[in-house]
Coordinates of C-alpha atoms and ligand atoms in Angstrom, one line a residue:
M1 CA 0.0 0.0 0.0
I2 CA 1.5 3.3 -1.1
L3 CA 0.6 6.8 0.1
A4 CA 1.6 9.5 -2.4
L5 CA 1.7 13.3 -2.2
E6 CA 1.9 15.7 -5.1
T7 CA 2.3 19.5 -4.6
S8 CA 4.4 20.6 -7.5
C9 CA 2.1 23.4 -8.8
D10 CA -1.3 24.6 -7.7
D11 CA -3.1 21.3 -6.8
T12 CA -2.7 19.7 -3.4
C13 CA -2.9 16.0 -4.1
A14 CA -2.8 12.7 -2.1
A15 CA -3.6 9.2 -3.1
V16 CA -3.5 5.6 -1.9
V17 CA -2.6 3.0 -4.5
T18 CA -1.7 -0.7 -4.1
S19 CA 1.5 -2.1 -5.4
A20 CA -0.6 -3.9 -8.1
G21 CA -1.7 -0.5 -9.3
E22 CA -5.2 -0.4 -7.9
I23 CA -6.3 3.1 -7.0
R24 CA -7.9 3.1 -3.6
S25 CA -8.3 6.9 -3.4
N26 CA -7.1 9.9 -5.5
V27 CA -7.8 13.3 -3.8
V28 CA -7.2 16.6 -5.4
A29 CA -7.8 20.0 -3.8
S30 CA -7.6 22.5 -6.6
Q31 CA -6.4 26.0 -6.0
G32 CA -7.6 27.1 -9.4
L33 CA -10.0 29.8 -8.3
L34 CA -7.5 31.2 -5.8
H35 CA -5.1 32.0 -8.7
A36 CA -7.7 32.8 -11.4
R37 CA -7.9 36.5 -10.5
Y38 CA -4.2 36.8 -11.2
G39 CA -4.4 35.1 -14.6
G40 CA -1.9 32.4 -13.6
V41 CA -0.4 30.6 -10.6
V42 CA 1.2 32.8 -8.0
P43 CA 4.0 30.6 -6.4
E44 CA 3.9 32.1 -3.0
I45 CA 0.2 31.8 -2.7
A46 CA 0.4 28.2 -3.9
S47 CA 2.9 27.2 -1.2
R48 CA 0.9 28.8 1.6
R49 CA -2.2 27.1 0.4
H50 CA -0.5 23.7 0.2
L51 CA 0.6 24.1 3.7
E52 CA -3.0 24.7 4.8
L53 CA -4.4 21.8 2.8
V54 CA -1.8 19.1 2.9
D55 CA -2.8 17.4 6.2
A56 CA -6.6 17.5 5.4
V57 CA -6.0 16.1 1.9
T58 CA -3.8 13.3 3.2
S59 CA -6.4 12.3 5.9
D60 CA -9.1 12.4 3.2
A61 CA -7.1 10.1 0.9
L62 CA -6.6 7.6 3.8
E63 CA -10.2 7.8 4.8
R64 CA -11.6 7.3 1.3
A65 CA -9.2 4.4 0.8
E66 CA -10.4 3.0 4.2
V67 CA -6.9 2.4 5.3
G68 CA -5.1 3.6 8.4
L69 CA -1.6 5.1 8.4
E70 CA -0.4 1.8 10.0
E71 CA -1.3 -0.1 6.8
I72 CA 0.8 2.1 4.5
E73 CA 4.0 0.4 3.5
R74 CA 5.8 3.2 1.6
V75 CA 5.4 6.9 1.1
A76 CA 5.9 8.5 -2.3
V77 CA 6.3 12.2 -3.1
T78 CA 6.9 14.5 -6.1
R79 CA 10.5 15.8 -5.7
G80 CA 10.4 18.0 -8.9
P81 CA 10.2 19.6 -11.3
G82 CA 7.8 22.4 -10.2
L83 CA 7.5 25.4 -8.0
I84 CA 10.2 25.0 -5.3
G85 CA 8.1 26.4 -2.4
A86 CA 5.2 24.2 -3.4
L87 CA 7.3 21.1 -3.8
L88 CA 8.9 21.7 -0.4
V89 CA 5.5 21.3 1.4
G90 CA 4.9 17.9 -0.2
V91 CA 8.5 16.7 0.4
S92 CA 8.5 17.8 4.1
S93 CA 5.1 16.3 4.8
A94 CA 6.1 13.0 3.1
K95 CA 9.3 12.8 5.0
A96 CA 7.5 13.4 8.3
L97 CA 4.8 10.8 7.5
A98 CA 7.4 8.2 6.5
A99 CA 9.9 9.0 9.3
A100 CA 7.3 8.9 12.0
R101 CA 6.8 5.2 11.2
G102 CA 10.3 4.4 9.9
L103 CA 8.8 3.7 6.4
P104 CA 10.7 3.9 3.2
L105 CA 10.3 6.9 1.0
V106 CA 10.2 7.2 -2.8
P107 CA 11.1 10.5 -4.4
V108 CA 9.4 10.7 -7.8
D109 CA 10.0 12.8 -10.9
H110 CA 6.7 14.6 -11.7
L111 CA 7.1 13.9 -15.4
H112 CA 7.6 10.2 -14.8
G113 CA 4.3 10.2 -13.0
H114 CA 2.5 11.7 -16.0
V115 CA 4.2 9.1 -18.3
V116 CA 3.1 6.1 -16.2
A117 CA -0.4 7.2 -15.2
S118 CA -1.8 4.8 -17.8
T119 CA -0.1 1.8 -16.1
L120 CA -2.7 2.0 -13.3
E121 CA -5.6 -0.5 -13.1
P122 CA -8.2 -1.3 -14.2
D123 CA -6.9 -0.9 -17.8
A124 CA -3.1 -0.9 -17.4
I125 CA -1.0 -0.2 -20.5
E126 CA 2.0 -2.5 -21.1
P127 CA 5.4 -1.2 -22.4
P128 CA 6.7 -0.6 -24.9
Y129 CA 4.5 2.5 -25.6
L130 CA 4.6 6.1 -26.6
C131 CA 3.3 8.8 -24.3
L132 CA 2.2 12.3 -25.3
V133 CA 2.1 14.6 -22.2
A134 CA 0.7 18.0 -22.8
S135 CA 0.0 20.2 -19.8
G136 CA 0.2 23.8 -18.6
G137 CA 3.8 23.1 -17.5
H138 CA 5.1 20.5 -20.0
T139 CA 4.8 19.2 -23.5
F140 CA 6.8 16.2 -24.6
L141 CA 6.8 12.8 -26.2
A142 CA 8.3 9.9 -24.3
R143 CA 9.1 6.3 -25.1
V144 CA 8.6 3.8 -22.3
D145 CA 10.3 0.4 -22.6
D146 CA 10.3 -0.2 -18.9
P147 CA 8.0 1.7 -16.5
S148 CA 10.9 2.5 -14.2
S149 CA 12.2 5.1 -16.7
Y150 CA 11.4 6.9 -19.9
R151 CA 13.2 8.5 -22.8
I152 CA 12.2 11.9 -24.1
L153 CA 12.0 11.9 -27.9
G154 CA 11.0 15.6 -28.2
Q155 CA 9.7 18.4 -26.2
T156 CA 8.6 22.0 -26.4
L157 CA 11.4 24.5 -26.9
A158 CA 9.5 27.3 -25.1
D159 CA 5.9 27.3 -23.9
A160 CA 3.9 24.2 -23.1
A161 CA 0.8 23.5 -25.1
G162 CA -1.4 24.4 -22.2
E163 CA 0.4 27.6 -21.7
A164 CA -0.2 28.4 -25.4
F165 CA -3.9 27.7 -24.9
D166 CA -3.9 30.0 -21.8
K167 CA -2.0 32.8 -23.4
G168 CA -4.1 32.6 -26.6
A169 CA -7.2 32.7 -24.4
R170 CA -5.9 35.8 -22.7
M171 CA -5.4 37.5 -26.1
L172 CA -9.0 36.7 -27.0
G173 CA -10.3 38.1 -23.7
L174 CA -11.3 34.7 -22.3
G175 CA -10.7 33.7 -18.7
Y176 CA -8.1 31.5 -17.0
P177 CA -7.4 28.6 -17.5
G178 CA -7.9 29.3 -21.2
G179 CA -7.8 25.7 -22.6
P180 CA -11.4 24.8 -21.7
A181 CA -12.6 28.2 -22.8
I182 CA -11.0 27.9 -26.2
D183 CA -12.2 24.3 -26.5
R184 CA -15.8 25.4 -25.9
L185 CA -15.7 28.5 -28.1
A186 CA -13.9 26.7 -31.0
R187 CA -17.0 24.5 -31.5
E188 CA -18.8 27.5 -32.9
G189 CA -16.0 28.6 -35.1
D190 CA -14.5 27.7 -38.5
P191 CA -10.9 26.3 -38.0
S192 CA -10.0 27.1 -41.6
A193 CA -10.9 30.8 -41.2
Y194 CA -7.3 31.6 -40.4
D195 CA -4.1 29.8 -41.4
F196 CA -1.9 29.9 -38.3
P197 CA 1.6 28.3 -38.3
R198 CA 1.9 24.7 -37.2
S199 CA 5.4 25.3 -35.7
L200 CA 7.4 22.0 -36.0
P201 CA 11.0 23.1 -35.4
G202 CA 14.0 21.4 -36.8
R203 CA 14.4 18.6 -39.2
S204 CA 11.6 16.1 -39.2
D205 CA 13.2 13.2 -41.0
A206 CA 13.7 9.8 -39.3
G207 CA 15.9 9.9 -36.2
A208 CA 15.5 13.6 -35.6
R209 CA 14.2 15.0 -32.3
L210 CA 10.4 15.5 -32.2
D211 CA 10.3 19.0 -30.7
F212 CA 7.4 21.5 -30.5
S213 CA 7.3 25.3 -30.5
F214 CA 4.2 27.4 -30.0
S215 CA 5.9 30.8 -29.9
G216 CA 5.3 31.6 -33.7
L217 CA 1.7 30.7 -33.3
K218 CA 1.2 33.0 -30.3
T219 CA 2.7 35.9 -32.2
A220 CA 0.6 35.1 -35.2
L221 CA -2.6 35.3 -33.1
L222 CA -1.4 38.5 -31.4
Y223 CA -0.8 40.2 -34.8
R224 CA -4.1 39.0 -36.1
V225 CA -6.1 40.3 -33.1
R226 CA -4.3 43.7 -33.4
E227 CA -5.0 43.9 -37.1
L228 CA -8.7 43.1 -36.6
G229 CA -9.1 45.6 -33.8
P230 CA -11.0 44.9 -30.6
E231 CA -14.5 45.0 -32.0
E232 CA -14.0 42.8 -35.1
A233 CA -11.7 40.4 -33.1
G234 CA -14.5 40.1 -30.6
R235 CA -17.0 39.2 -33.3
R236 CA -14.6 36.7 -34.9
R237 CA -13.5 35.1 -31.7
P238 CA -15.0 31.7 -32.3
H239 CA -13.1 31.5 -35.7
L240 CA -9.9 32.7 -34.1
A241 CA -10.2 30.2 -31.3
A242 CA -11.0 27.3 -33.7
A243 CA -8.0 28.1 -36.0
Y244 CA -5.7 28.6 -33.0
Q245 CA -6.7 25.3 -31.4
R246 CA -6.4 23.6 -34.8
A247 CA -2.8 24.7 -35.1
I248 CA -1.9 23.5 -31.6
V249 CA -3.7 20.1 -32.1
E250 CA -2.2 19.6 -35.5
A251 CA 1.3 20.2 -34.2
L252 CA 0.8 17.7 -31.4
A253 CA -0.8 15.1 -33.7
A254 CA 1.8 15.4 -36.4
R255 CA 4.7 14.8 -33.9
T256 CA 2.8 12.0 -32.2
A257 CA 2.2 10.3 -35.6
Q258 CA 5.9 10.8 -36.5
A259 CA 7.0 9.3 -33.2
L260 CA 4.8 6.2 -33.5
D261 CA 6.2 5.6 -37.0
Q262 CA 9.8 6.4 -36.2
E263 CA 9.8 4.2 -33.0
D264 CA 7.6 1.5 -34.5
L265 CA 5.2 1.5 -31.5
D266 CA 1.6 0.3 -31.5
R267 CA 0.5 1.6 -28.1
L268 CA -0.1 5.3 -27.3
A269 CA -1.0 6.9 -23.9
L270 CA -2.1 10.5 -23.3
G271 CA -1.3 12.7 -20.3
G272 CA -1.5 16.3 -19.0
G273 CA -4.5 18.6 -18.8
V274 CA -4.5 19.4 -22.5
A275 CA -5.5 15.7 -23.0
A276 CA -9.0 17.0 -22.1
N277 CA -9.1 18.9 -25.3
S278 CA -12.0 17.5 -27.4
E279 CA -10.3 18.2 -30.8
L280 CA -7.0 16.7 -29.6
R281 CA -8.8 13.5 -28.4
R282 CA -10.6 13.2 -31.8
R283 CA -7.4 13.7 -33.8
V284 CA -5.4 11.3 -31.7
E285 CA -8.2 8.7 -31.9
E286 CA -8.1 9.2 -35.7
L287 CA -4.4 8.8 -36.1
S288 CA -4.3 5.8 -33.8
A289 CA -7.1 4.1 -35.7
D290 CA -5.3 4.8 -39.0
R291 CA -2.2 3.1 -37.7
G292 CA -3.8 0.2 -35.8
V293 CA -2.4 1.8 -32.6
A294 CA -4.1 1.0 -29.3
L295 CA -4.9 4.3 -27.4
W296 CA -5.0 4.9 -23.7
A297 CA -6.7 8.2 -22.9
P298 CA -7.2 7.9 -19.2
E299 CA -10.0 9.7 -17.4
L300 CA -9.2 13.4 -16.9
A301 CA -8.4 13.0 -13.1
L302 CA -5.4 10.9 -14.1
C303 CA -4.3 13.2 -16.9
T304 CA -4.2 16.4 -14.8
D305 CA -1.9 16.6 -11.8
N306 CA -2.7 14.0 -9.3
A307 CA -1.0 11.8 -6.7
A308 CA -2.1 8.4 -8.0
M309 CA 0.3 8.9 -10.9
I310 CA 3.1 9.6 -8.4
A311 CA 2.3 6.4 -6.6
A312 CA 2.1 4.6 -10.0
A313 CA 5.7 5.6 -10.7
A314 CA 6.8 4.8 -7.1
R315 CA 5.9 1.1 -7.7
F316 CA 8.7 0.9 -10.2
L317 CA 11.4 2.7 -8.3
E318 CA 13.8 1.8 -5.5
P319 CA 12.7 3.3 -2.2
L320 CA 15.0 5.1 0.1
P321 CA 15.1 3.4 3.5
Y322 CA 14.6 5.3 6.7
P323 CA 16.6 7.5 7.7
E324 CA 18.4 8.0 4.4
Y325 CA 15.8 10.4 3.0
L326 CA 15.9 12.8 5.8
G327 CA 18.3 15.1 3.9
L328 CA 16.3 14.8 0.7
D329 CA 15.6 18.2 -1.0
A330 CA 12.9 19.2 -3.4
S331 CA 14.3 20.2 -6.8
A332 CA 12.7 22.8 -9.0
R333 CA 14.3 21.6 -12.2
V334 CA 16.2 18.4 -11.8
A335 CA 14.4 15.0 -12.2
T336 CA 15.4 12.1 -10.0
P337 CA 18.6 10.5 -11.3
A338 CA 16.9 7.2 -12.2
T339 CA 14.8 8.7 -15.0
A340 CA 14.6 11.3 -17.7
A341 CA 17.4 10.5 -20.1
V342 CA 17.2 13.4 -22.6
P343 CA 19.4 12.5 -25.6
Ligands
KG4_1 O1 -2.1 19.0 -16.3 P1 -2.7 20.3 -15.8 O2 -4.0 20.3 -15.1 O3 -1.7 21.2 -15.0 C1 -0.4 21.3 -15.3 O4 -0.1 22.3 -16.0 O5 0.4 20.5 -14.8 O6 -2.9 21.2 -17.2 C2 -3.5 22.4 -17.1 C3 -3.5 23.0 -18.6 C4 -3.9 24.4 -18.6 O7 -3.0 25.1 -19.4 C5 -5.3 24.3 -19.3 O8 -5.6 25.4 -20.1 C6 -5.1 23.1 -20.2 O9 -4.4 22.2 -19.4 N1 -6.4 22.5 -20.5 C7 -6.9 22.4 -21.7 C8 -8.2 21.9 -21.6 N2 -8.5 21.6 -20.3 C9 -7.4 22.0 -19.6 N3 -6.4 22.8 -22.9 C10 -7.1 22.6 -24.0 N4 -8.4 22.1 -24.0 C11 -9.0 21.7 -22.9 N5 -10.2 21.2 -22.9
ZN2 ZN1 1.9 18.0 -14.4

């Protein structure tokens, strides 16, 4: 029985998962509304809120799982990457929970969690597989041959896909987070009304890295909105949203298709909050069907930040015995050494 904590950004998360990958509870206290008025996550506010919530969220996860702390065999926690103050709350709490009972602790790389979320039951994916993770903080394609690690085949060179959605939404005068707002509005628009750049940087022949870049696209939207002026841009908002969304989705889909072909993989998993996007889901289903690829698009609660995915990764990693982890630090950038080989 694993108890996992995840506090890398603005969600306070705790979960109880068995070593066989059965989710017993997966609790998320979202701070979304707290940050909405600032148009983005404010790190200091996030840390303070984590501190207020972490004990209650942990108790809630244990209660919903109907297990006592005495039944927990290991504690897992996101060590990074993320907001350092936010991570520290999770790491300190996990250390305290584990140390109080002399339990082993598993520090987990947040990205590894996203990559192996689909290995949870009841419909666990088996390696080898490709995983597309697109969230507000990250966008990358990873190959998994063994769930204890992953290899990044390509990633965003600047903004993440979710960030591109959020910034695009801001330019269109929509609220934060922008992804769901663009997704909704785009249904009323014509995606071919504007021809926004697809932004696939670098060479795209076999063996090349499969990177993304959404900065040209953002600039294109900004210029188009300026050109139209506030009134006309307001009127044409559904078309702008649809075309902008189409450009992001096509870039993600094109690189995913390329990665499947290049790596000769027939299983694909999705992760990250952008996996909620209806057009992305449709496109990915389409390209998977075309290639005879089996698709794992887990329920949204497992795509967005959550602690069950951190427990999922912890099942495949070597735990640190008590008291070895007492000096463990959170890390804003660096992944745990066992994972994240970037070529
Ligand atoms: O994974 P997530 O909950 O948090 C992290 O960033 O780790 O992802 C949040 C991101 C936000 O940028 C949000 O705008 C985007 O996911 N998002 C969407 C949709 N729902 C959430 N983007 C596009 N379409 C959606 N339906
Ligand atoms: Zn995440």
